[in-house]
Amino acid sequence: MKQWLGLAATALAAAGLFQASTVEAAEPIEVEKVEAQNTYEEEEPNDGREDATQVPLGSYISGEFSDEDVDYYRVEVNGDTTVRFTFHLFEYIEEKTDMKFQGRLLSEQGEVLSPYSMNGNEYGYIESHLLDPGVYYMKVWDEANLADGSTYYLGTGAELLDASAERIWGVDRYWTAANIARMGDADRHSSENVVLATGEDFPDALAGAPLAEHLDAPILLTREDKLPEITEQVMNTFDTEKVTILGGTGAVSADVETYLENDLGMEVDRISGKNRYETAAVIAERLPERDQAVVAYGRNFPDALSIAPIAAGKGMPILLTEQDELPEATEQSLKNYGESIAVGGTGVISSDVLAEMPEAERISGKNRYLTSLAVVEHFNVGGVKASFATGSHFADALAGSVNDVDQPLLLTPKDELNEEIKAYVKDQEMFRFNIFGGTAAVEESVEQELEALYE
């Protein structure tokens, strides 16, 4: 249960002025409600840390910006545990403000701290941090520099660290992929492009995440011979105009392609090769130039999918290999890159193959779960959010791979978290989790473990 140390949730929402991905929206709050809270006034001069105005945690303070003014406020976080701290700036009326608020949180030594969430618009500015007990400073200003005597409000609040998990799933893999596309990206209400892969096998789809990110497209799944109704429904909802099919007619039939073109009126582009290795190489050709490529084992899916969100975020192609031999298509494609990363141990990519790769380094763990962790650690993808998918089946992780690019995608056993992954997540103070797939893929016990991390 959330335990508030200060500002109420409705106040954090700042009259519903910020996107739901940042804070929960609320009804507009009247000025009188501010006055009913603990409200203080700015004490000038407060133009630096040495003369910052003290702000009790969980209170409001009002102030004014003079010409080229920058105001500093001091706040102290007490206790003995990490908290989620938020401050927000607003004019606190129901109309938009002409001020363009900006703020930064500083350590006691004056170092600018990076928020895990921030948002600013014509109504105000808000940002959130994970903070240990100590003294901090808020530096705030008006980029518009109106200096017209308007009053602004600064609100602060904190809550104890509390993990939450959101499960994105459907009755089958096609529904799950559709729901990830619709619900996983809070900002996606339409998509001109869609990447379509078979939901029945993984080979042609393994390299698809970087392409989907490049096209700003979700990955949806289809049966070999018939487009599922839910997949068509999402395409219609998104006003999709172009579908990129991954794989040949053995993966997604000509009947599906014809249906997309003739019945749904969509432009269709099929990317395929004679085999999975050629398909991955052709996909790589569609991506912007990069110096580094990823190489993963082509006979199984876990390693390629573990690195897919990071590869997508960095625009790195995912090429495929046999264990003991670098396929011709992969070898030729690698000539376009100065560096490469092999994902997986020698059981899937031999030392001989590694030696043929340009400026190669290996990322691996003792099993598929720890390889997914090794990927996250290697790229040091910090933040407060991580996604989980079963390590036993490919479909949920594939669809989720473009849900949060450059974010950790960790594989999990069906019924419990890997202990090393659990320790890592807690050590990194992650607390927002997505679970891709229903309880048949990732049981409720895993969800419960995640939500109980900080109890």
Short mmCIF file of C-alpha atoms in Angstrom, two decimals:
data_model
loop_
_atom_site.label_atom_id
_atom_site.label_comp_id
_atom_site.label_asym_id
_atom_site.label_seq_id
_atom_site.Cartn_x
_atom_site.Cartn_y
_atom_site.Cartn_z
CA MET A 1 0.00 0.00 0.00
CA LYS A 2 1.28 3.47 -0.82
CA GLN A 3 2.33 5.43 2.24
CA TRP A 4 2.34 9.16 1.59
CA LEU A 5 4.82 11.28 3.48
CA GLY A 6 3.59 14.53 2.03
CA LEU A 7 1.69 15.84 -0.93
CA ALA A 8 -1.60 14.21 -1.80
CA ALA A 9 -1.99 12.35 -5.08
CA THR A 10 -4.49 14.86 -6.43
CA ALA A 11 -2.06 17.68 -5.80
CA LEU A 12 0.68 15.79 -7.59
CA ALA A 13 -1.61 15.59 -10.58
CA ALA A 14 -1.64 19.39 -10.63
CA ALA A 15 -5.21 19.67 -11.80
CA GLY A 16 -4.89 16.95 -14.39
CA LEU A 17 -2.37 19.00 -16.29
CA PHE A 18 0.19 16.31 -16.98
CA GLN A 19 0.17 13.14 -19.02
CA ALA A 20 -1.04 9.95 -17.36
CA SER A 21 2.35 8.35 -17.98
CA THR A 22 3.88 10.82 -15.55
CA VAL A 23 1.22 11.10 -12.85
CA GLU A 24 -2.41 10.14 -12.50
CA ALA A 25 -4.75 12.79 -13.81
CA ALA A 26 -7.23 14.42 -11.44
CA GLU A 27 -10.05 16.91 -11.46
CA PRO A 28 -9.07 20.62 -11.46
CA ILE A 29 -8.23 21.85 -7.96
CA GLU A 30 -9.41 25.28 -6.89
CA VAL A 31 -7.00 27.83 -5.46
CA GLU A 32 -8.82 27.61 -2.13
CA LYS A 33 -7.67 24.00 -1.81
CA VAL A 34 -4.07 25.15 -2.02
CA GLU A 35 -4.68 27.61 0.78
CA ALA A 36 -6.09 24.80 2.90
CA GLN A 37 -2.80 22.92 2.62
CA ASN A 38 0.46 23.93 4.31
CA THR A 39 1.37 26.97 2.21
CA TYR A 40 4.45 29.16 2.61
CA GLU A 41 5.90 32.18 0.83
CA GLU A 42 9.19 32.66 -0.94
CA GLU A 43 11.82 34.55 1.04
CA GLU A 44 13.99 36.79 -1.12
CA PRO A 45 16.82 36.81 -1.82
CA ASN A 46 16.96 33.11 -2.74
CA ASP A 47 19.17 33.23 -5.80
CA GLY A 48 21.55 30.43 -4.80
CA ARG A 49 21.92 27.40 -2.58
CA GLU A 50 23.46 29.45 0.20
CA ASP A 51 20.29 31.55 0.64
CA ALA A 52 17.66 29.04 -0.55
CA THR A 53 14.19 29.26 0.97
CA GLN A 54 13.38 26.26 3.19
CA VAL A 55 10.40 24.20 1.99
CA PRO A 56 8.90 21.64 4.39
CA LEU A 57 8.34 18.37 2.57
CA GLY A 58 4.69 17.98 1.64
CA SER A 59 3.92 21.67 1.43
CA TYR A 60 3.32 24.41 -1.12
CA ILE A 61 5.27 27.62 -1.46
CA SER A 62 4.30 30.66 -3.52
CA GLY A 63 6.70 33.00 -5.24
CA GLU A 64 7.26 35.48 -8.04
CA PHE A 65 9.90 35.66 -10.75
CA SER A 66 11.54 39.04 -11.30
CA ASP A 67 13.52 39.80 -14.45
CA GLU A 68 16.00 36.96 -15.24
CA ASP A 69 15.20 35.51 -11.82
CA VAL A 70 16.22 32.03 -10.69
CA ASP A 71 14.86 30.86 -7.33
CA TYR A 72 16.34 28.21 -5.05
CA TYR A 73 14.48 26.14 -2.47
CA ARG A 74 15.87 23.75 0.11
CA VAL A 75 14.08 20.54 1.06
CA GLU A 76 15.12 17.83 3.49
CA VAL A 77 14.21 14.16 3.15
CA ASN A 78 14.26 12.47 6.54
CA GLY A 79 14.03 8.83 7.56
CA ASP A 80 16.22 5.88 6.73
CA THR A 81 14.95 4.63 3.38
CA THR A 82 14.74 5.63 -0.28
CA VAL A 83 11.64 7.60 -1.27
CA ARG A 84 9.98 8.69 -4.50
CA PHE A 85 10.19 12.47 -4.45
CA THR A 86 8.22 14.79 -6.74
CA PHE A 87 8.15 18.54 -7.18
CA HIS A 88 5.91 20.50 -9.51
CA LEU A 89 5.51 24.09 -10.63
CA PHE A 90 2.26 25.70 -11.74
CA GLU A 91 0.29 28.93 -11.66
CA TYR A 92 -2.57 27.00 -10.10
CA ILE A 93 -5.51 28.28 -12.06
CA GLU A 94 -7.63 26.31 -14.48
CA GLU A 95 -6.36 28.17 -17.55
CA LYS A 96 -3.00 27.65 -19.19
CA THR A 97 -0.10 29.76 -18.00
CA ASP A 98 2.09 31.99 -20.13
CA MET A 99 5.05 31.13 -17.95
CA LYS A 100 7.36 28.38 -19.19
CA PHE A 101 8.41 26.68 -16.00
CA GLN A 102 11.71 24.86 -15.71
CA GLY A 103 13.27 23.17 -12.71
CA ARG A 104 16.26 21.13 -11.63
CA LEU A 105 16.90 19.13 -8.51
CA LEU A 106 20.39 19.49 -7.03
CA SER A 107 22.27 17.46 -4.46
CA GLU A 108 23.55 19.13 -1.31
CA GLN A 109 26.85 19.63 -3.17
CA GLY A 110 25.11 21.27 -6.13
CA GLU A 111 25.18 18.36 -8.59
CA VAL A 112 22.23 18.24 -10.99
CA LEU A 113 20.28 15.00 -10.44
CA SER A 114 18.58 13.12 -13.27
CA PRO A 115 14.86 12.44 -12.78
CA TYR A 116 13.25 9.11 -13.61
CA SER A 117 10.19 10.99 -14.87
CA MET A 118 9.63 14.54 -16.03
CA ASN A 119 7.09 16.50 -18.03
CA GLY A 120 6.45 20.11 -18.86
CA ASN A 121 3.72 21.81 -20.87
CA GLU A 122 1.63 24.97 -20.99
CA TYR A 123 0.16 24.17 -17.58
CA GLY A 124 3.32 23.59 -15.58
CA TYR A 125 6.31 21.39 -14.90
CA ILE A 126 6.79 18.21 -12.86
CA GLU A 127 9.64 15.80 -12.22
CA SER A 128 10.21 12.77 -9.98
CA HIS A 129 13.32 11.25 -8.39
CA LEU A 130 14.40 8.38 -6.21
CA LEU A 131 16.09 10.00 -3.22
CA ASP A 132 17.96 8.78 -0.18
CA PRO A 133 17.60 10.78 3.05
CA GLY A 134 19.45 14.07 2.87
CA VAL A 135 19.33 17.72 1.85
CA TYR A 136 18.39 18.75 -1.69
CA TYR A 137 17.81 21.96 -3.60
CA MET A 138 15.24 22.86 -6.23
CA LYS A 139 16.34 25.43 -8.80
CA VAL A 140 13.35 26.92 -10.65
CA TRP A 141 12.83 29.62 -13.26
CA ASP A 142 10.55 30.93 -16.01
CA GLU A 143 12.08 30.50 -19.46
CA ALA A 144 9.56 33.00 -20.84
CA ASN A 145 10.93 35.57 -18.33
CA LEU A 146 7.57 37.34 -18.10
CA ALA A 147 8.45 39.10 -14.82
CA ASP A 148 4.90 40.47 -14.66
CA GLY A 149 4.19 39.86 -10.99
CA SER A 150 2.33 36.57 -11.53
CA THR A 151 2.39 34.17 -8.61
CA TYR A 152 3.65 30.64 -9.09
CA TYR A 153 3.35 27.67 -6.77
CA LEU A 154 5.94 25.02 -6.01
CA GLY A 155 4.69 21.79 -4.46
CA THR A 156 6.72 18.93 -3.01
CA GLY A 157 5.85 15.42 -1.92
CA ALA A 158 7.29 11.98 -1.33
CA GLU A 159 6.18 8.41 -0.81
CA LEU A 160 7.93 5.29 0.31
CA LEU A 161 9.28 3.08 -2.46
CA ASP A 162 6.50 0.74 -3.53
CA ALA A 163 6.69 -1.68 -6.47
CA SER A 164 3.83 -2.20 -8.91
CA ALA A 165 3.44 -4.60 -11.82
CA GLU A 166 1.16 -4.22 -14.84
CA ARG A 167 0.31 -7.32 -16.80
CA ILE A 168 -0.32 -6.88 -20.52
CA TRP A 169 -1.93 -10.00 -21.91
CA GLY A 170 -4.70 -11.51 -23.98
CA VAL A 171 -6.50 -14.78 -24.50
CA ASP A 172 -3.73 -15.92 -26.87
CA ARG A 173 -0.47 -14.61 -28.32
CA TYR A 174 -2.29 -12.63 -31.01
CA TRP A 175 -4.40 -10.83 -28.44
CA THR A 176 -1.37 -10.28 -26.21
CA ALA A 177 0.56 -8.68 -29.08
CA ALA A 178 -2.46 -6.52 -29.89
CA ASN A 179 -2.82 -5.39 -26.29
CA ILE A 180 0.88 -4.61 -26.01
CA ALA A 181 0.54 -2.44 -29.11
CA ARG A 182 -2.60 -0.73 -27.81
CA MET A 183 -1.86 -0.50 -24.10
CA GLY A 184 1.89 -0.79 -23.77
CA ASP A 185 2.66 2.55 -25.39
CA ALA A 186 0.56 5.20 -23.68
CA ASP A 187 1.27 7.64 -26.49
CA ARG A 188 0.30 5.35 -29.40
CA HIS A 189 -3.16 6.11 -30.72
CA SER A 190 -2.34 5.55 -34.37
CA SER A 191 0.40 3.96 -36.42
CA GLU A 192 0.90 4.41 -40.12
CA ASN A 193 3.22 1.39 -40.13
CA VAL A 194 2.86 -2.07 -38.63
CA VAL A 195 5.41 -4.88 -38.63
CA LEU A 196 3.69 -8.26 -39.04
CA ALA A 197 5.29 -11.56 -38.03
CA THR A 198 4.05 -15.10 -37.71
CA GLY A 199 2.93 -16.09 -34.25
CA GLU A 200 3.65 -19.74 -34.94
CA ASP A 201 7.45 -19.75 -35.08
CA PHE A 202 10.26 -17.36 -34.29
CA PRO A 203 13.07 -17.46 -36.91
CA ASP A 204 12.04 -14.67 -39.28
CA ALA A 205 10.85 -12.39 -36.50
CA LEU A 206 13.98 -12.44 -34.32
CA ALA A 207 15.59 -9.50 -36.11
CA GLY A 208 12.39 -7.45 -36.30
CA ALA A 209 12.60 -5.14 -33.27
CA PRO A 210 15.17 -2.66 -34.65
CA LEU A 211 13.18 -2.39 -37.88
CA ALA A 212 9.92 -1.82 -36.00
CA GLU A 213 11.52 0.94 -33.95
CA HIS A 214 12.97 2.51 -37.09
CA LEU A 215 9.49 2.52 -38.66
CA ASP A 216 7.88 3.68 -35.40
CA ALA A 217 5.68 0.61 -35.67
CA PRO A 218 4.30 -1.99 -33.28
CA ILE A 219 4.90 -5.68 -33.91
CA LEU A 220 1.67 -7.61 -34.46
CA LEU A 221 1.30 -11.34 -35.00
CA THR A 222 -0.59 -13.41 -37.55
CA ARG A 223 -1.36 -17.02 -38.29
CA GLU A 224 0.30 -18.41 -41.37
CA ASP A 225 -2.84 -18.55 -43.54
CA LYS A 226 -5.26 -16.12 -41.90
CA LEU A 227 -5.01 -12.69 -40.32
CA PRO A 228 -6.49 -12.90 -36.81
CA GLU A 229 -9.51 -10.71 -36.22
CA ILE A 230 -7.85 -8.91 -33.31
CA THR A 231 -4.79 -8.07 -35.44
CA GLU A 232 -7.01 -6.61 -38.14
CA GLN A 233 -8.96 -4.68 -35.52
CA VAL A 234 -5.81 -3.03 -34.17
CA MET A 235 -4.67 -2.10 -37.68
CA ASN A 236 -8.02 -0.45 -38.29
CA THR A 237 -7.90 1.35 -34.95
CA PHE A 238 -4.42 2.63 -35.74
CA ASP A 239 -5.40 3.75 -39.27
CA THR A 240 -2.52 1.65 -40.55
CA GLU A 241 -1.52 2.27 -44.16
CA LYS A 242 1.53 0.08 -44.62
CA VAL A 243 2.35 -3.42 -43.33
CA THR A 244 5.86 -4.85 -43.40
CA ILE A 245 5.77 -8.66 -43.35
CA LEU A 246 8.77 -10.47 -41.90
CA GLY A 247 9.56 -13.75 -43.62
CA GLY A 248 8.55 -15.64 -46.71
CA THR A 249 5.28 -17.29 -47.63
CA GLY A 250 6.17 -20.27 -45.46
CA ALA A 251 5.83 -17.97 -42.45
CA VAL A 252 3.09 -15.58 -43.62
CA SER A 253 1.19 -16.89 -46.62
CA ALA A 254 0.44 -15.11 -49.87
CA ASP A 255 -3.25 -15.29 -48.88
CA VAL A 256 -2.58 -13.02 -45.88
CA GLU A 257 -0.62 -10.62 -48.07
CA THR A 258 -3.42 -10.53 -50.66
CA TYR A 259 -6.03 -9.95 -47.97
CA LEU A 260 -4.07 -7.01 -46.58
CA GLU A 261 -3.73 -5.45 -50.03
CA ASN A 262 -7.09 -6.16 -51.63
CA ASP A 263 -9.51 -6.32 -48.73
CA LEU A 264 -7.92 -3.84 -46.31
CA GLY A 265 -6.37 -1.57 -48.94
CA MET A 266 -2.94 -1.52 -47.35
CA GLU A 267 0.48 -1.22 -48.90
CA VAL A 268 2.46 -4.38 -48.17
CA ASP A 269 6.22 -4.79 -48.08
CA ARG A 270 7.60 -8.28 -47.52
CA ILE A 271 11.15 -8.75 -46.22
CA SER A 272 12.43 -12.27 -46.68
CA GLY A 273 15.37 -14.39 -47.68
CA LYS A 274 15.96 -18.04 -48.44
CA ASN A 275 16.36 -18.70 -44.72
CA ARG A 276 16.33 -16.93 -41.34
CA TYR A 277 19.92 -15.74 -41.78
CA GLU A 278 19.22 -14.06 -45.10
CA THR A 279 16.02 -12.52 -43.75
CA ALA A 280 17.93 -10.97 -40.84
CA ALA A 281 20.57 -9.66 -43.25
CA VAL A 282 17.92 -8.07 -45.48
CA ILE A 283 16.33 -6.42 -42.45
CA ALA A 284 19.74 -5.01 -41.52
CA GLU A 285 19.94 -3.37 -44.95
CA ARG A 286 16.75 -1.43 -44.19
CA LEU A 287 18.22 0.19 -41.08
CA PRO A 288 20.24 3.42 -40.87
CA GLU A 289 24.00 2.98 -40.86
CA ARG A 290 25.55 1.99 -37.55
CA ASP A 291 29.04 0.91 -36.58
CA GLN A 292 27.95 -1.98 -34.38
CA ALA A 293 25.83 -5.08 -35.01
CA VAL A 294 24.42 -7.78 -32.75
CA VAL A 295 24.82 -11.47 -33.55
CA ALA A 296 22.59 -14.05 -31.86
CA TYR A 297 21.98 -17.78 -32.22
CA GLY A 298 19.45 -18.41 -34.97
CA ARG A 299 18.13 -21.77 -33.79
CA ASN A 300 16.52 -20.45 -30.62
CA PHE A 301 14.95 -17.19 -29.50
CA PRO A 302 15.92 -16.17 -25.92
CA ASP A 303 19.22 -14.40 -26.54
CA ALA A 304 18.03 -12.41 -29.55
CA LEU A 305 14.90 -11.26 -27.73
CA SER A 306 16.82 -10.32 -24.57
CA ILE A 307 18.82 -7.74 -26.48
CA ALA A 308 16.02 -6.70 -28.85
CA PRO A 309 14.78 -3.59 -26.94
CA ILE A 310 18.32 -2.28 -26.53
CA ALA A 311 19.26 -3.06 -30.13
CA ALA A 312 16.07 -1.31 -31.24
CA GLY A 313 16.82 1.75 -29.15
CA LYS A 314 20.37 2.00 -30.45
CA GLY A 315 19.49 1.14 -34.05
CA MET A 316 21.73 -1.93 -34.07
CA PRO A 317 20.74 -4.76 -36.43
CA ILE A 318 20.29 -8.27 -35.06
CA LEU A 319 22.02 -10.82 -37.26
CA LEU A 320 21.79 -14.58 -36.76
CA THR A 321 24.33 -17.38 -36.75
CA GLU A 322 24.74 -21.11 -36.41
CA GLN A 323 26.65 -22.32 -33.38
CA ASP A 324 29.82 -23.42 -35.18
CA GLU A 325 29.57 -21.63 -38.50
CA LEU A 326 28.90 -18.07 -39.56
CA PRO A 327 26.30 -18.23 -42.36
CA GLU A 328 27.28 -16.59 -45.64
CA ALA A 329 24.55 -13.94 -45.41
CA THR A 330 25.62 -12.98 -41.90
CA GLU A 331 29.30 -12.94 -42.82
CA GLN A 332 28.64 -10.60 -45.74
CA SER A 333 26.41 -8.33 -43.68
CA LEU A 334 29.03 -8.02 -40.92
CA LYS A 335 31.43 -6.45 -43.42
CA ASN A 336 29.33 -3.30 -43.06
CA TYR A 337 30.11 -2.96 -39.35
CA GLY A 338 33.27 -2.16 -37.46
CA GLU A 339 32.19 -3.76 -34.17
CA SER A 340 29.93 -6.60 -33.12
CA ILE A 341 28.36 -8.16 -30.05
CA ALA A 342 27.73 -11.88 -29.66
CA VAL A 343 24.84 -12.64 -27.32
CA GLY A 344 25.07 -16.02 -25.62
CA GLY A 345 27.77 -18.40 -24.47
CA THR A 346 29.88 -20.88 -26.41
CA GLY A 347 27.01 -23.36 -26.31
CA VAL A 348 25.21 -21.22 -28.88
CA ILE A 349 28.01 -19.17 -30.49
CA SER A 350 31.38 -20.90 -30.60
CA SER A 351 34.74 -19.22 -30.10
CA ASP A 352 35.51 -19.87 -33.77
CA VAL A 353 32.44 -17.91 -34.85
CA LEU A 354 33.32 -15.11 -32.43
CA ALA A 355 36.79 -14.91 -33.97
CA GLU A 356 35.26 -14.27 -37.42
CA MET A 357 33.19 -11.34 -36.18
CA PRO A 358 34.56 -7.77 -36.37
CA GLU A 359 35.93 -6.37 -33.09
CA ALA A 360 33.69 -8.81 -31.25
CA GLU A 361 32.73 -8.97 -27.60
CA ARG A 362 30.52 -11.56 -25.92
CA ILE A 363 27.62 -11.04 -23.51
CA SER A 364 26.43 -14.21 -21.81
CA GLY A 365 25.15 -15.80 -18.62
CA LYS A 366 24.83 -19.32 -17.27
CA ASN A 367 21.36 -19.69 -18.79
CA ARG A 368 18.83 -17.71 -20.82
CA TYR A 369 17.61 -15.83 -17.76
CA LEU A 370 21.06 -14.73 -16.67
CA THR A 371 22.00 -13.86 -20.24
CA SER A 372 19.08 -11.43 -20.27
CA LEU A 373 20.45 -9.98 -17.03
CA ALA A 374 23.98 -9.81 -18.47
CA VAL A 375 22.63 -7.78 -21.40
CA VAL A 376 21.01 -5.28 -19.05
CA GLU A 377 24.17 -4.99 -16.96
CA HIS A 378 26.42 -4.65 -20.00
CA PHE A 379 24.51 -1.69 -21.39
CA ASN A 380 23.85 -0.23 -17.95
CA VAL A 381 20.26 0.54 -18.82
CA GLY A 382 19.25 2.15 -15.58
CA GLY A 383 15.94 3.69 -14.63
CA VAL A 384 13.03 2.56 -12.54
CA LYS A 385 11.25 0.35 -15.06
CA ALA A 386 11.77 -3.19 -16.35
CA SER A 387 9.70 -5.63 -18.38
CA PHE A 388 9.41 -9.37 -17.88
CA ALA A 389 8.43 -12.15 -20.27
CA THR A 390 8.56 -15.92 -20.17
CA GLY A 391 11.81 -17.50 -21.27
CA SER A 392 9.95 -20.55 -22.58
CA HIS A 393 8.06 -19.07 -25.53
CA PHE A 394 8.95 -16.34 -28.00
CA ALA A 395 5.73 -14.53 -28.85
CA ASP A 396 5.19 -12.31 -25.80
CA ALA A 397 8.80 -11.12 -25.64
CA LEU A 398 8.80 -10.46 -29.38
CA ALA A 399 5.75 -8.22 -29.24
CA GLY A 400 7.05 -6.53 -26.10
CA SER A 401 10.50 -5.86 -27.52
CA VAL A 402 9.42 -2.51 -28.99
CA ASN A 403 7.19 -1.57 -26.06
CA ASP A 404 9.96 0.19 -24.13
CA VAL A 405 13.06 0.47 -26.26
CA ASP A 406 16.36 0.95 -24.46
CA GLN A 407 14.73 -0.55 -21.37
CA PRO A 408 15.49 -3.86 -19.65
CA LEU A 409 13.61 -6.90 -20.93
CA LEU A 410 14.28 -9.71 -18.50
CA LEU A 411 13.29 -13.32 -19.05
CA THR A 412 11.76 -15.25 -16.21
CA PRO A 413 10.82 -18.82 -15.38
CA LYS A 414 7.10 -19.39 -15.33
CA ASP A 415 6.60 -19.68 -11.58
CA GLU A 416 9.32 -17.67 -9.81
CA LEU A 417 11.87 -14.94 -10.33
CA ASN A 418 15.48 -15.89 -10.79
CA GLU A 419 17.18 -14.92 -7.52
CA GLU A 420 20.02 -13.03 -9.20
CA ILE A 421 17.57 -11.04 -11.31
CA LYS A 422 15.46 -10.32 -8.25
CA ALA A 423 18.51 -9.06 -6.36
CA TYR A 424 19.58 -6.88 -9.29
CA VAL A 425 16.16 -5.29 -9.71
CA LYS A 426 16.00 -4.47 -6.01
CA ASP A 427 19.58 -3.18 -5.90
CA GLN A 428 18.78 -0.85 -8.83
CA GLU A 429 15.63 0.31 -7.02
CA MET A 430 13.38 -0.48 -9.96
CA PHE A 431 9.72 -0.36 -9.04
CA ARG A 432 7.63 -0.17 -12.22
CA PHE A 433 7.24 -3.47 -14.01
CA ASN A 434 5.47 -4.75 -17.10
CA ILE A 435 4.69 -8.44 -17.44
CA PHE A 436 4.02 -9.59 -20.98
CA GLY A 437 1.62 -12.52 -21.23
CA GLY A 438 -1.03 -14.16 -19.10
CA THR A 439 -0.67 -16.38 -16.06
CA ALA A 440 -0.19 -19.43 -18.28
CA ALA A 441 3.09 -17.83 -19.39
CA VAL A 442 4.14 -15.97 -16.23
CA GLU A 443 2.29 -17.07 -13.12
CA GLU A 444 0.76 -14.72 -10.58
CA SER A 445 3.47 -15.74 -8.10
CA VAL A 446 6.05 -13.81 -10.18
CA GLU A 447 3.83 -10.74 -10.14
CA GLN A 448 3.48 -11.06 -6.37
CA GLU A 449 7.25 -11.36 -5.93
CA LEU A 450 7.80 -8.14 -7.86
CA GLU A 451 5.17 -6.21 -5.94
CA ALA A 452 6.58 -7.42 -2.61
CA LEU A 453 10.18 -6.35 -3.33
CA TYR A 454 10.19 -3.45 -0.87
CA GLU A 455 7.82 -4.72 1.79
#
